[in-house]
């Protein structure tokens, strides 16, 4: 095995072009488990920790550009205001030690359907910036995920950042698990209100081969919600039903398909209700605290 | 490969490190620092918790090469001299140690909590220690130990 430690983004891209099979490693919270348990033996490990650009964020064109190496702890501590849904999801990841190392870029690289970063990225219209020596591609989150642990990333490409507009309305993330820490989601759901566009964004986790949006539920919400009035209970229920219908869950050790569908309908109705209460109160949502 | 980093204040260099090896393995098997424990090797138990550049992490999930040039502090480096650090004293006094396997990781994690948050609430303590498993104590005495250490730090 080779261990490469590029000191800059350009060097990292050159290394990935030369070794398309190289396994990038950031927090290592997925990669090292695979190495420790002999589940993966890449010829080359490509350590990105020295690429300092990846660990920061800035604002461009009115959107946040968050480096692939930004950890969950940083998101919670520093980006909870503009990205409340993602910060809520980050708080549910693993343990403090895992959040200190694990990154959203690594979550995208692993592209697990259970990754907690994905639902809020989907609900918030995130775009993933990937790059190779051939150039930059901007991939909208819904088409980034292509299958179970598969993404649109080409072998010579690396994830540079994700782009997301700062929240203009309340956002919520909800996750089902056996305890309040250290759980892989049985299923999860994120909602984001976009009041200026009178639109609701959604993201479903761990209930289909890929994370996905509940498009029919979003369209229903856009058509039926009265943005100047209280939330109609029947609209909230139908929204939940449509979210559950969008999922394609399976039975596995963590839960049955039927349970997942039921839980999704409940989470979708509840998170929409919470978000609507904040919207009516004119507050940006609990995640901003 | 050769890996070189600062551990508990002293610069150490080891050769012959396998590229896929963890920081935990290097500490325990190559540097003679068996304080950090190896229980799960998958980030679930926290018994390998060390400071990496001042941040608590699972040493089993850091590739050895990622520690190159950085600062590592293990349970062996919590106390200044030959004595014990206040958090270690508190664990003993509160009876928070039974078999002791989880203790090194809990000490580092609790040490970090009290440094960052001198008056932690019970909810904060539970949250901070959520990634550290103990199979013996039932956690109550561990919580007592952290409360004791925090109270002593606040009013020495
Ligand atoms: C104990 C434990 C608990 C966990 N709990 C959760 C949880 O609650 N929720 C959750 O979602 N996840 C959880 N995880 C999984 C993991 O922490 C997350 O997926 C995390 O986001 C991975 O980030 P990382 O930086 O550690 O990734 P790494 O392990 O460094 O990399 C992950 C994958 O992405 C690739 N990659 C990394 N960076 C790039 C890049 N810049 N470009 C292209 N590819 C890249 C790697 O090659 C690898 O395939 C847990 C893991 C552990 C060990
Ligand atoms: S040995 Fe590292 S977390 Fe268990
Ligand atoms: S004292 Fe035995 S595992 Fe905690």
Short mmCIF file of C-alpha atoms and ligand atoms in Angstrom, two decimals:
data_model
loop_
_atom_site.label_atom_id
_atom_site.label_comp_id
_atom_site.label_asym_id
_atom_site.label_seq_id
_atom_site.Cartn_x
_atom_site.Cartn_y
_atom_site.Cartn_z
CA UNK A 1 0.00 0.00 0.00
CA UNK A 2 1.06 3.58 -0.64
CA UNK A 3 0.23 6.52 1.62
CA UNK A 4 0.04 9.85 -0.21
CA UNK A 5 -0.16 13.17 1.61
CA UNK A 6 -0.77 15.95 -0.91
CA UNK A 7 -0.17 19.41 0.55
CA UNK A 8 -2.55 21.26 -1.77
CA UNK A 9 -5.73 20.72 -3.74
CA UNK A 10 -3.81 20.75 -7.04
CA UNK A 11 -1.48 18.03 -5.76
CA UNK A 12 -4.47 16.01 -4.55
CA UNK A 13 -6.15 16.19 -7.97
CA UNK A 14 -2.90 15.18 -9.69
CA UNK A 15 -2.52 12.22 -7.33
CA UNK A 16 -6.10 11.08 -7.93
CA UNK A 17 -5.59 11.35 -11.70
CA UNK A 18 -2.47 9.22 -11.45
CA UNK A 19 -4.09 6.70 -9.06
CA UNK A 20 -7.82 6.55 -9.87
CA UNK A 21 -8.18 3.57 -7.50
CA UNK A 22 -6.75 5.51 -4.55
CA UNK A 23 -9.05 5.72 -1.53
CA UNK A 24 -9.30 9.32 -0.31
CA UNK A 25 -9.31 9.57 3.48
CA UNK A 26 -10.48 12.55 5.54
CA UNK A 27 -11.93 11.77 8.97
CA UNK A 28 -11.35 8.08 8.34
CA UNK A 29 -14.52 7.15 10.21
CA UNK A 30 -15.66 5.02 7.28
CA UNK A 31 -12.31 4.20 5.64
CA UNK A 32 -10.50 3.06 8.80
CA UNK A 33 -13.31 0.74 9.84
CA UNK A 34 -12.99 -0.94 6.44
CA UNK A 35 -9.20 -1.18 6.79
CA UNK A 36 -9.29 -2.43 10.38
CA UNK A 37 -11.73 -5.17 9.42
CA UNK A 38 -10.05 -6.18 6.19
CA UNK A 39 -13.08 -5.19 4.14
CA UNK A 40 -11.01 -3.04 1.83
CA UNK A 41 -7.37 -3.02 0.76
CA UNK A 42 -6.81 -0.04 -1.54
CA UNK A 43 -3.39 0.15 -3.22
CA UNK A 44 -3.19 3.80 -2.32
CA UNK A 45 -4.52 5.85 0.58
CA UNK A 46 -4.87 9.53 -0.30
CA UNK A 47 -4.86 11.59 2.90
CA UNK A 48 -6.64 14.92 2.37
CA UNK A 49 -6.11 16.31 5.89
CA UNK A 50 -3.27 18.56 4.77
CA UNK A 51 -5.39 20.18 2.05
CA UNK A 52 -6.39 23.15 4.18
CA UNK A 53 -8.86 24.57 1.61
CA UNK A 54 -11.14 21.60 2.28
CA UNK A 55 -11.52 22.48 5.96
CA UNK A 56 -13.09 25.92 5.50
CA UNK A 57 -16.11 27.64 3.99
CA UNK A 58 -16.96 30.93 2.33
CA UNK A 59 -19.87 32.69 0.70
CA UNK A 60 -20.15 33.13 -3.04
CA UNK A 61 -23.10 34.13 -5.20
CA UNK A 62 -25.27 34.32 -2.09
CA UNK A 63 -24.62 30.69 -1.23
CA UNK A 64 -22.36 28.97 1.25
CA UNK A 65 -19.56 26.91 -0.21
CA UNK A 66 -18.59 24.42 2.50
CA UNK A 67 -15.36 22.47 2.04
CA UNK A 68 -15.53 18.68 1.91
CA UNK A 69 -13.27 18.45 4.98
CA UNK A 70 -15.52 20.45 7.31
CA UNK A 71 -16.39 18.25 10.29
CA UNK A 72 -19.76 17.71 11.92
CA UNK A 73 -18.47 19.51 15.01
CA UNK A 74 -17.64 22.58 12.91
CA UNK A 75 -21.08 22.48 11.31
CA UNK A 76 -22.74 22.36 14.73
CA UNK A 77 -20.54 25.06 16.26
CA UNK A 78 -20.25 27.47 13.34
CA UNK A 79 -22.91 26.82 10.70
CA UNK A 80 -26.04 26.11 12.78
CA UNK A 81 -27.44 29.56 11.89
CA UNK A 82 -27.33 29.38 8.08
CA UNK A 83 -27.67 25.58 7.84
CA UNK A 84 -29.99 24.57 10.72
CA UNK A 85 -31.24 21.32 9.16
CA UNK A 86 -27.74 20.05 8.48
CA UNK A 87 -26.61 21.10 11.96
CA UNK A 88 -29.48 19.14 13.52
CA UNK A 89 -28.47 16.08 11.50
CA UNK A 90 -24.83 16.58 12.47
CA UNK A 91 -25.80 16.51 16.16
CA UNK A 92 -27.19 13.01 15.71
CA UNK A 93 -24.05 11.58 14.09
CA UNK A 94 -22.15 8.98 16.14
CA UNK A 95 -20.50 10.47 19.22
CA UNK A 96 -18.44 13.59 19.94
CA UNK A 97 -15.27 11.76 18.87
CA UNK A 98 -16.87 10.73 15.57
CA UNK A 99 -18.23 14.24 14.97
CA UNK A 100 -14.78 15.71 15.65
CA UNK A 101 -13.35 13.71 12.72
CA UNK A 102 -16.24 12.80 10.42
CA UNK A 103 -16.97 15.16 7.53
CA UNK A 104 -19.88 15.86 5.21
CA UNK A 105 -17.48 15.26 2.30
CA UNK A 106 -16.81 11.77 3.66
CA UNK A 107 -20.54 11.19 4.07
CA UNK A 108 -20.95 12.10 0.38
CA UNK A 109 -17.96 9.98 -0.61
CA UNK A 110 -19.42 6.95 1.16
CA UNK A 111 -22.90 7.73 -0.30
CA UNK A 112 -24.59 5.39 2.16
CA UNK A 113 -28.39 5.57 1.97
CA UNK A 114 -28.26 5.90 5.79
CA UNK A 115 -25.85 8.87 5.81
CA UNK A 116 -27.40 11.59 7.95
CA UNK A 117 -25.99 14.46 5.93
CA UNK A 118 -27.97 13.59 2.83
CA UNK A 119 -31.60 14.39 3.76
CA UNK A 120 -30.83 18.01 4.78
CA UNK A 121 -28.64 18.46 1.69
CA UNK A 122 -31.56 17.30 -0.47
CA UNK A 123 -34.14 19.43 1.36
CA UNK A 124 -31.87 22.48 1.10
CA UNK A 125 -31.16 22.12 -2.66
CA UNK A 126 -27.45 21.48 -2.14
CA UNK A 127 -25.13 21.19 -5.12
CA UNK A 128 -21.97 19.09 -4.88
CA UNK A 129 -18.80 20.55 -6.38
CA UNK A 130 -16.47 17.84 -7.67
CA UNK A 131 -13.23 18.31 -9.52
CA UNK A 132 -10.58 16.45 -11.49
CA UNK A 133 -7.75 17.54 -13.75
CA UNK A 134 -10.42 17.54 -16.46
CA UNK A 135 -12.36 20.29 -14.73
CA UNK A 136 -15.11 21.12 -12.25
CA UNK A 137 -18.60 19.63 -12.21
CA UNK A 138 -21.51 20.98 -10.20
CA UNK A 139 -23.81 18.07 -9.37
CA UNK A 140 -27.22 18.74 -7.76
CA UNK A 141 -27.67 16.47 -4.73
CA UNK A 142 -30.67 14.52 -6.15
CA UNK A 143 -28.56 13.21 -9.05
CA UNK A 144 -25.37 12.76 -7.01
CA UNK A 145 -26.66 9.55 -5.42
CA UNK A 146 -26.88 6.80 -8.03
CA UNK A 147 -27.23 3.55 -6.04
CA UNK A 148 -26.47 1.82 -2.76
CA UNK A 149 -23.13 3.40 -1.74
CA UNK A 150 -22.70 4.68 -5.30
CA UNK A 151 -22.43 8.23 -6.51
CA UNK A 152 -21.93 10.20 -9.70
CA UNK A 153 -18.28 10.75 -8.77
CA UNK A 154 -15.86 9.60 -11.50
CA UNK A 155 -12.73 7.64 -10.46
CA UNK A 156 -10.40 10.59 -11.09
CA UNK A 157 -12.62 13.09 -9.27
CA UNK A 158 -12.56 14.38 -5.71
CA UNK A 159 -15.30 16.16 -3.79
CA UNK A 160 -14.29 19.76 -3.21
CA UNK A 161 -17.33 21.25 -1.45
CA UNK A 162 -21.08 21.45 -1.26
CA UNK A 163 -23.01 24.62 -2.03
CA UNK A 164 -26.16 25.54 -0.20
CA UNK A 165 -28.11 28.76 0.27
CA UNK A 166 -28.41 29.95 3.87
CA UNK A 167 -31.83 28.98 5.24
CA UNK A 168 -34.60 31.46 4.50
CA UNK A 169 -37.12 29.51 6.57
CA UNK A 170 -37.32 26.84 9.28
CA UNK A 171 -35.61 23.49 8.73
CA UNK A 172 -35.94 20.25 10.68
CA UNK A 173 -34.27 16.85 10.71
CA UNK A 174 -35.69 13.75 12.37
CA UNK A 175 -34.12 10.32 12.75
CA UNK A 176 -35.30 6.99 14.14
CA UNK A 177 -32.81 4.89 16.11
CA UNK A 178 -32.53 2.72 19.18
CA UNK A 179 -30.82 5.31 21.36
CA UNK A 180 -29.93 8.97 21.29
CA UNK A 181 -26.32 8.47 20.21
CA UNK A 182 -24.26 6.20 18.03
CA UNK A 183 -27.06 4.94 15.82
CA UNK A 184 -27.31 4.30 12.13
CA UNK A 185 -30.68 5.68 11.13
CA UNK A 186 -33.52 3.17 10.80
CA UNK A 187 -34.90 5.95 8.64
CA UNK A 188 -34.67 9.72 8.65
CA UNK A 189 -36.35 12.76 7.17
CA UNK A 190 -35.47 16.41 6.59
CA UNK A 191 -37.76 19.28 5.72
CA UNK A 192 -36.88 22.83 4.68
CA UNK A 193 -39.37 25.65 4.16
CA UNK A 194 -38.52 28.09 1.39
CA UNK A 195 -41.14 30.77 2.16
CA UNK A 196 -40.02 33.27 -0.49
CA UNK A 197 -40.68 30.66 -3.18
CA UNK A 198 -43.67 29.18 -1.29
CA UNK A 199 -42.01 25.81 -1.57
CA UNK A 200 -41.09 22.93 0.75
CA UNK A 201 -37.91 20.86 0.31
CA UNK A 202 -37.66 17.26 1.50
CA UNK A 203 -35.05 14.55 1.96
CA UNK A 204 -35.56 10.89 2.91
CA UNK A 205 -32.77 8.78 4.40
CA UNK A 206 -32.32 5.05 4.92
CA UNK A 207 -35.57 4.07 3.22
CA UNK A 208 -34.52 3.44 -0.40
CA UNK A 209 -31.33 2.40 -2.25
CA UNK A 210 -30.30 6.07 -2.24
CA UNK A 211 -31.21 9.14 -0.23
CA UNK A 212 -34.03 10.82 -2.15
CA UNK A 213 -36.48 13.71 -2.35
CA UNK A 214 -40.19 13.12 -1.97
CA UNK A 215 -41.10 15.01 -5.11
CA UNK A 216 -44.85 14.35 -5.06
CA UNK A 217 -45.02 15.51 -1.43
CA UNK A 218 -43.11 18.68 -2.34
CA UNK A 219 -45.49 19.43 -5.23
CA UNK A 220 -48.51 18.74 -3.07
CA UNK A 221 -47.19 21.06 -0.37
CA UNK A 222 -46.45 23.83 -2.85
CA UNK A 223 -49.98 23.57 -4.23
CA UNK A 224 -51.94 23.17 -0.99
CA UNK A 225 -50.20 25.13 1.76
CA UNK A 226 -51.65 28.48 2.76
CA UNK A 227 -48.47 30.37 3.67
CA UNK A 228 -50.36 33.08 5.55
CA UNK A 229 -52.49 30.75 7.64
CA UNK A 230 -52.17 27.89 10.11
CA UNK A 231 -51.23 24.43 8.91
CA UNK A 232 -54.25 22.40 7.89
CA UNK A 233 -54.07 19.07 9.72
CA UNK A 234 -55.32 17.13 6.68
CA UNK A 235 -52.63 18.74 4.50
CA UNK A 236 -49.96 17.71 7.01
CA UNK A 237 -51.27 14.13 7.03
CA UNK A 238 -51.41 13.89 3.27
CA UNK A 239 -47.88 15.33 3.10
CA UNK A 240 -46.76 12.53 5.44
CA UNK A 241 -48.54 9.91 3.38
CA UNK A 242 -46.89 11.12 0.17
CA UNK A 243 -43.44 11.12 1.81
CA UNK A 244 -43.96 7.51 2.92
CA UNK A 245 -45.14 6.63 -0.59
CA UNK A 246 -41.95 8.08 -2.13
CA UNK A 247 -39.76 5.68 -0.14
CA UNK A 248 -38.76 2.21 -1.31
CA UNK A 249 -37.69 0.63 1.97
CA UNK A 250 -36.55 -2.91 2.65
CA UNK A 251 -36.73 -5.23 5.67
CA UNK A 252 -33.38 -5.47 7.43
CA UNK A 253 -31.89 -5.91 10.90
CA UNK A 254 -32.69 -2.32 11.83
CA UNK A 255 -36.38 -2.39 10.90
CA UNK A 256 -39.03 -3.62 8.54
CA UNK A 257 -40.14 -1.87 5.38
CA UNK A 258 -43.60 -1.39 6.89
CA UNK A 259 -42.20 0.22 10.02
CA UNK A 260 -40.01 2.53 7.96
CA UNK A 261 -42.95 3.72 5.87
CA UNK A 262 -45.05 4.32 8.95
CA UNK A 263 -42.22 6.18 10.71
CA UNK A 264 -41.58 8.35 7.66
CA UNK A 265 -45.23 9.44 7.50
CA UNK A 266 -45.08 10.39 11.18
CA UNK A 267 -41.73 12.18 10.93
CA UNK A 268 -42.80 14.10 7.82
CA UNK A 269 -46.06 15.26 9.43
CA UNK A 270 -44.30 16.22 12.67
CA UNK A 271 -41.35 18.05 11.14
CA UNK A 272 -43.67 19.99 8.82
CA UNK A 273 -45.80 20.90 11.85
CA UNK A 274 -42.77 22.10 13.84
CA UNK A 275 -41.47 24.06 10.87
CA UNK A 276 -44.87 25.60 10.32
CA UNK A 277 -45.11 26.71 13.98
CA UNK A 278 -41.75 28.46 13.58
CA UNK A 279 -42.82 29.94 10.26
CA UNK A 280 -45.99 31.36 11.83
CA UNK A 281 -44.01 32.68 14.81
CA UNK A 282 -41.53 34.26 12.42
CA UNK A 283 -38.65 32.36 13.99
CA UNK A 284 -35.99 30.57 11.96
CA UNK A 285 -36.35 27.25 13.80
CA UNK A 286 -34.83 25.30 16.62
CA UNK A 287 -31.73 24.39 14.66
CA UNK A 288 -30.54 27.98 14.75
CA UNK A 289 -30.15 27.91 18.54
CA UNK B 1 6.83 3.89 6.11
CA UNK B 2 8.27 6.26 8.68
CA UNK B 3 5.90 8.23 10.90
CA UNK B 4 6.91 11.01 13.23
CA UNK B 5 4.75 13.03 15.62
CA UNK B 6 4.75 14.56 19.06
CA UNK B 7 3.23 12.39 21.75
CA UNK B 8 2.77 13.70 25.30
CA UNK B 9 5.26 16.44 24.57
CA UNK B 10 8.07 14.37 23.11
CA UNK B 11 8.83 13.95 19.44
CA UNK B 12 8.76 10.27 18.46
CA UNK B 13 9.66 8.58 15.19
CA UNK B 14 8.87 5.00 14.23
CA UNK B 15 9.80 3.05 11.12
CA UNK B 16 8.20 0.13 9.39
CA UNK B 17 4.65 1.37 9.88
CA UNK B 18 2.15 -0.32 7.55
CA UNK B 19 0.35 2.33 5.46
CA UNK B 20 -3.09 1.14 6.53
CA UNK B 21 -2.22 1.02 10.23
CA UNK B 22 -4.12 3.02 12.84
CA UNK B 23 -2.70 5.60 15.22
CA UNK B 24 -3.91 3.33 18.02
CA UNK B 25 -1.76 0.45 16.82
CA UNK B 26 1.30 2.71 16.54
CA UNK B 27 0.80 4.06 20.06
CA UNK B 28 0.24 0.66 21.66
CA UNK B 29 2.45 -1.66 19.68
CA UNK B 30 5.26 0.56 18.43
CA UNK B 31 5.61 3.37 20.98
CA UNK B 32 5.06 1.41 24.19
CA UNK B 33 1.99 3.41 25.20
CA UNK B 34 -0.66 0.79 26.00
CA UNK B 35 -2.86 3.17 28.00
CA UNK B 36 -5.24 3.77 25.11
CA UNK B 37 -7.22 0.57 24.82
CA UNK B 38 -8.19 -1.42 21.76
CA UNK B 39 -11.66 -2.88 22.15
CA UNK B 40 -13.68 -2.49 18.97
CA UNK B 41 -11.49 -0.87 16.30
CA UNK B 42 -14.59 0.71 14.81
CA UNK B 43 -15.21 3.89 16.74
CA UNK B 44 -18.04 2.44 18.81
CA UNK B 45 -16.53 2.17 22.28
CA UNK B 46 -14.29 5.21 22.81
CA UNK B 47 -11.70 3.29 24.82
CA UNK B 48 -9.00 4.47 22.39
CA UNK B 49 -9.83 8.18 22.78
CA UNK B 50 -6.77 10.47 22.54
CA UNK B 51 -6.26 14.15 21.82
CA UNK B 52 -5.15 14.88 18.26
CA UNK B 53 -4.06 18.54 18.05
CA UNK B 54 -6.17 19.16 21.15
CA UNK B 55 -9.36 17.47 19.90
CA UNK B 56 -10.58 14.12 21.27
CA UNK B 57 -10.75 11.45 18.57
CA UNK B 58 -10.85 7.67 18.32
CA UNK B 59 -7.22 6.67 17.70
CA UNK B 60 -8.44 3.49 16.00
CA UNK B 61 -9.96 5.61 13.20
CA UNK B 62 -6.96 7.84 12.53
CA UNK B 63 -4.53 6.46 9.97
CA UNK B 64 -1.01 6.53 11.39
CA UNK B 65 0.18 8.67 8.47
CA UNK B 66 -2.49 11.25 9.26
CA UNK B 67 -0.79 11.92 12.60
CA UNK B 68 2.48 12.88 10.87
CA UNK B 69 3.83 16.12 12.36
CA UNK B 70 0.88 16.54 14.70
CA UNK B 71 0.41 16.61 18.49
CA UNK B 72 -1.00 13.54 20.21
CA UNK B 73 -1.85 13.41 23.91
CA UNK B 74 -2.83 10.10 25.46
CA UNK B 75 -4.04 9.12 28.92
CA UNK B 76 -0.37 8.68 29.86
CA UNK B 77 0.06 12.41 29.29
CA UNK B 78 -2.89 13.75 31.29
CA UNK B 79 -0.94 14.20 34.53
CA UNK B 80 2.02 16.58 34.72
CA UNK B 81 4.57 14.65 36.72
CA UNK B 82 4.43 11.36 38.56
CA UNK B 83 1.12 12.14 40.25
CA UNK B 84 -2.39 11.86 38.88
CA UNK B 85 -4.43 14.46 37.05
CA UNK B 86 -7.47 15.75 38.97
CA UNK B 87 -9.83 13.82 36.70
CA UNK B 88 -7.91 10.63 37.50
CA UNK B 89 -8.12 11.32 41.24
CA UNK B 90 -11.85 11.91 40.90
CA UNK B 91 -12.39 8.59 39.10
CA UNK B 92 -10.63 6.73 41.89
CA UNK B 93 -12.42 8.56 44.69
CA UNK B 94 -15.84 8.14 43.12
CA UNK B 95 -15.29 4.43 42.51
CA UNK B 96 -15.67 4.92 38.76
CA UNK B 97 -13.14 2.24 37.87
CA UNK B 98 -13.93 -1.46 37.90
CA UNK B 99 -12.13 -3.55 35.29
CA UNK B 100 -10.62 -0.32 33.98
CA UNK B 101 -10.75 -1.10 30.31
CA UNK B 102 -12.95 1.87 29.43
CA UNK B 103 -11.20 4.20 31.87
CA UNK B 104 -8.39 5.68 29.71
CA UNK B 105 -10.82 6.77 26.99
CA UNK B 106 -13.30 8.14 29.51
CA UNK B 107 -10.54 10.08 31.25
CA UNK B 108 -9.47 11.83 28.05
CA UNK B 109 -13.04 12.55 27.01
CA UNK B 110 -14.03 13.80 30.49
CA UNK B 111 -10.83 15.87 30.70
CA UNK B 112 -11.79 17.59 27.46
CA UNK B 113 -15.35 18.23 28.65
CA UNK B 114 -14.22 19.92 31.84
CA UNK B 115 -11.64 22.01 29.98
CA UNK B 116 -14.28 23.28 27.57
CA UNK B 117 -17.21 23.49 29.96
CA UNK B 118 -16.24 24.08 33.58
CA UNK B 119 -19.82 23.69 34.89
CA UNK B 120 -21.27 20.87 32.79
CA UNK B 121 -24.92 19.96 33.33
CA UNK B 122 -25.83 16.28 33.66
CA UNK B 123 -27.20 16.40 30.12
CA UNK B 124 -23.89 17.79 28.86
CA UNK B 125 -21.92 15.09 30.69
CA UNK B 126 -24.10 12.35 29.22
CA UNK B 127 -23.79 13.84 25.75
CA UNK B 128 -20.00 14.21 26.04
CA UNK B 129 -19.59 10.59 27.16
CA UNK B 130 -22.14 9.09 24.75
CA UNK B 131 -19.38 7.52 22.68
CA UNK B 132 -17.62 5.81 25.60
CA UNK B 133 -18.94 2.40 26.56
CA UNK B 134 -18.48 0.84 29.99
CA UNK B 135 -19.61 -2.72 30.62
CA UNK B 136 -18.99 -2.72 34.38
CA UNK B 137 -20.01 0.35 36.30
CA UNK B 138 -23.47 1.19 35.03
CA UNK B 139 -22.13 4.74 34.49
CA UNK B 140 -23.51 6.27 37.71
CA UNK B 141 -20.11 6.42 39.40
CA UNK B 142 -18.54 7.75 36.23
CA UNK B 143 -21.05 10.60 36.24
CA UNK B 144 -20.22 11.16 39.93
CA UNK B 145 -16.53 11.32 39.09
CA UNK B 146 -17.04 13.91 36.37
CA UNK B 147 -19.27 16.02 38.63
CA UNK B 148 -16.63 15.80 41.38
CA UNK B 149 -13.78 16.80 39.07
CA UNK B 150 -15.81 19.67 37.64
CA UNK B 151 -16.79 20.94 41.09
CA UNK B 152 -13.17 20.83 42.25
CA UNK B 153 -11.98 22.66 39.19
CA UNK B 154 -14.61 25.35 39.71
CA UNK B 155 -13.75 25.78 43.42
CA UNK B 156 -10.26 24.42 44.02
C1 LIG C 1 -18.93 4.74 15.43
C2 LIG C 1 -19.44 5.39 14.17
C3 LIG C 1 -20.68 6.03 14.17
C4 LIG C 1 -21.16 6.60 13.00
N1 LIG C 1 -22.37 7.22 13.05
C5 LIG C 1 -22.87 7.81 11.93
C6 LIG C 1 -24.13 8.47 11.97
O1 LIG C 1 -24.79 8.55 13.00
N2 LIG C 1 -24.57 9.03 10.82
C7 LIG C 1 -23.84 8.98 9.66
O2 LIG C 1 -24.28 9.51 8.65
N3 LIG C 1 -22.64 8.36 9.60
C8 LIG C 1 -22.14 7.77 10.70
N4 LIG C 1 -20.94 7.13 10.66
C9 LIG C 1 -20.23 7.03 9.37
C10 LIG C 1 -19.21 8.16 9.12
O3 LIG C 1 -18.81 8.76 10.31
C11 LIG C 1 -19.77 9.23 8.19
O4 LIG C 1 -20.14 8.68 6.96
C12 LIG C 1 -18.77 10.38 7.95
O5 LIG C 1 -19.45 11.44 7.34
C13 LIG C 1 -17.59 9.97 7.10
O6 LIG C 1 -16.72 11.08 7.01
P1 LIG C 1 -15.13 10.90 7.08
O7 LIG C 1 -14.53 12.23 6.84
O8 LIG C 1 -14.73 10.21 8.31
O9 LIG C 1 -14.93 9.93 5.83
P2 LIG C 1 -13.74 8.95 5.39
O10 LIG C 1 -13.82 7.69 6.15
O11 LIG C 1 -12.45 9.67 5.41
O12 LIG C 1 -14.22 8.72 3.87
C14 LIG C 1 -15.50 8.17 3.61
C15 LIG C 1 -15.61 7.82 2.12
O13 LIG C 1 -15.56 8.99 1.32
C16 LIG C 1 -14.43 8.97 0.47
N5 LIG C 1 -13.95 10.35 0.45
C17 LIG C 1 -13.55 11.06 1.54
N6 LIG C 1 -13.25 12.32 1.18
C18 LIG C 1 -13.44 12.41 -0.15
C19 LIG C 1 -13.30 13.48 -1.10
N7 LIG C 1 -12.92 14.73 -0.75
N8 LIG C 1 -13.59 13.20 -2.40
C20 LIG C 1 -14.00 11.96 -2.77
N9 LIG C 1 -14.16 10.93 -1.92
C21 LIG C 1 -13.89 11.15 -0.61
C22 LIG C 1 -13.50 7.94 1.04
O14 LIG C 1 -12.65 7.36 0.10
C23 LIG C 1 -14.49 6.94 1.62
O15 LIG C 1 -14.99 6.11 0.61
C24 LIG C 1 -20.41 6.56 11.81
C25 LIG C 1 -19.15 5.93 11.81
C26 LIG C 1 -18.67 5.37 12.98
C27 LIG C 1 -17.33 4.71 12.97
S1 LIG C 2 -11.19 0.83 19.91
FE1 LIG C 2 -11.45 2.79 19.03
S2 LIG C 2 -13.50 3.25 19.54
FE2 LIG C 2 -13.32 1.20 20.24
S1 LIG C 3 -14.84 -0.41 34.22
FE1 LIG C 3 -14.98 -2.21 33.04
S2 LIG C 3 -15.65 -1.44 31.12
FE2 LIG C 3 -15.79 0.28 32.37
#
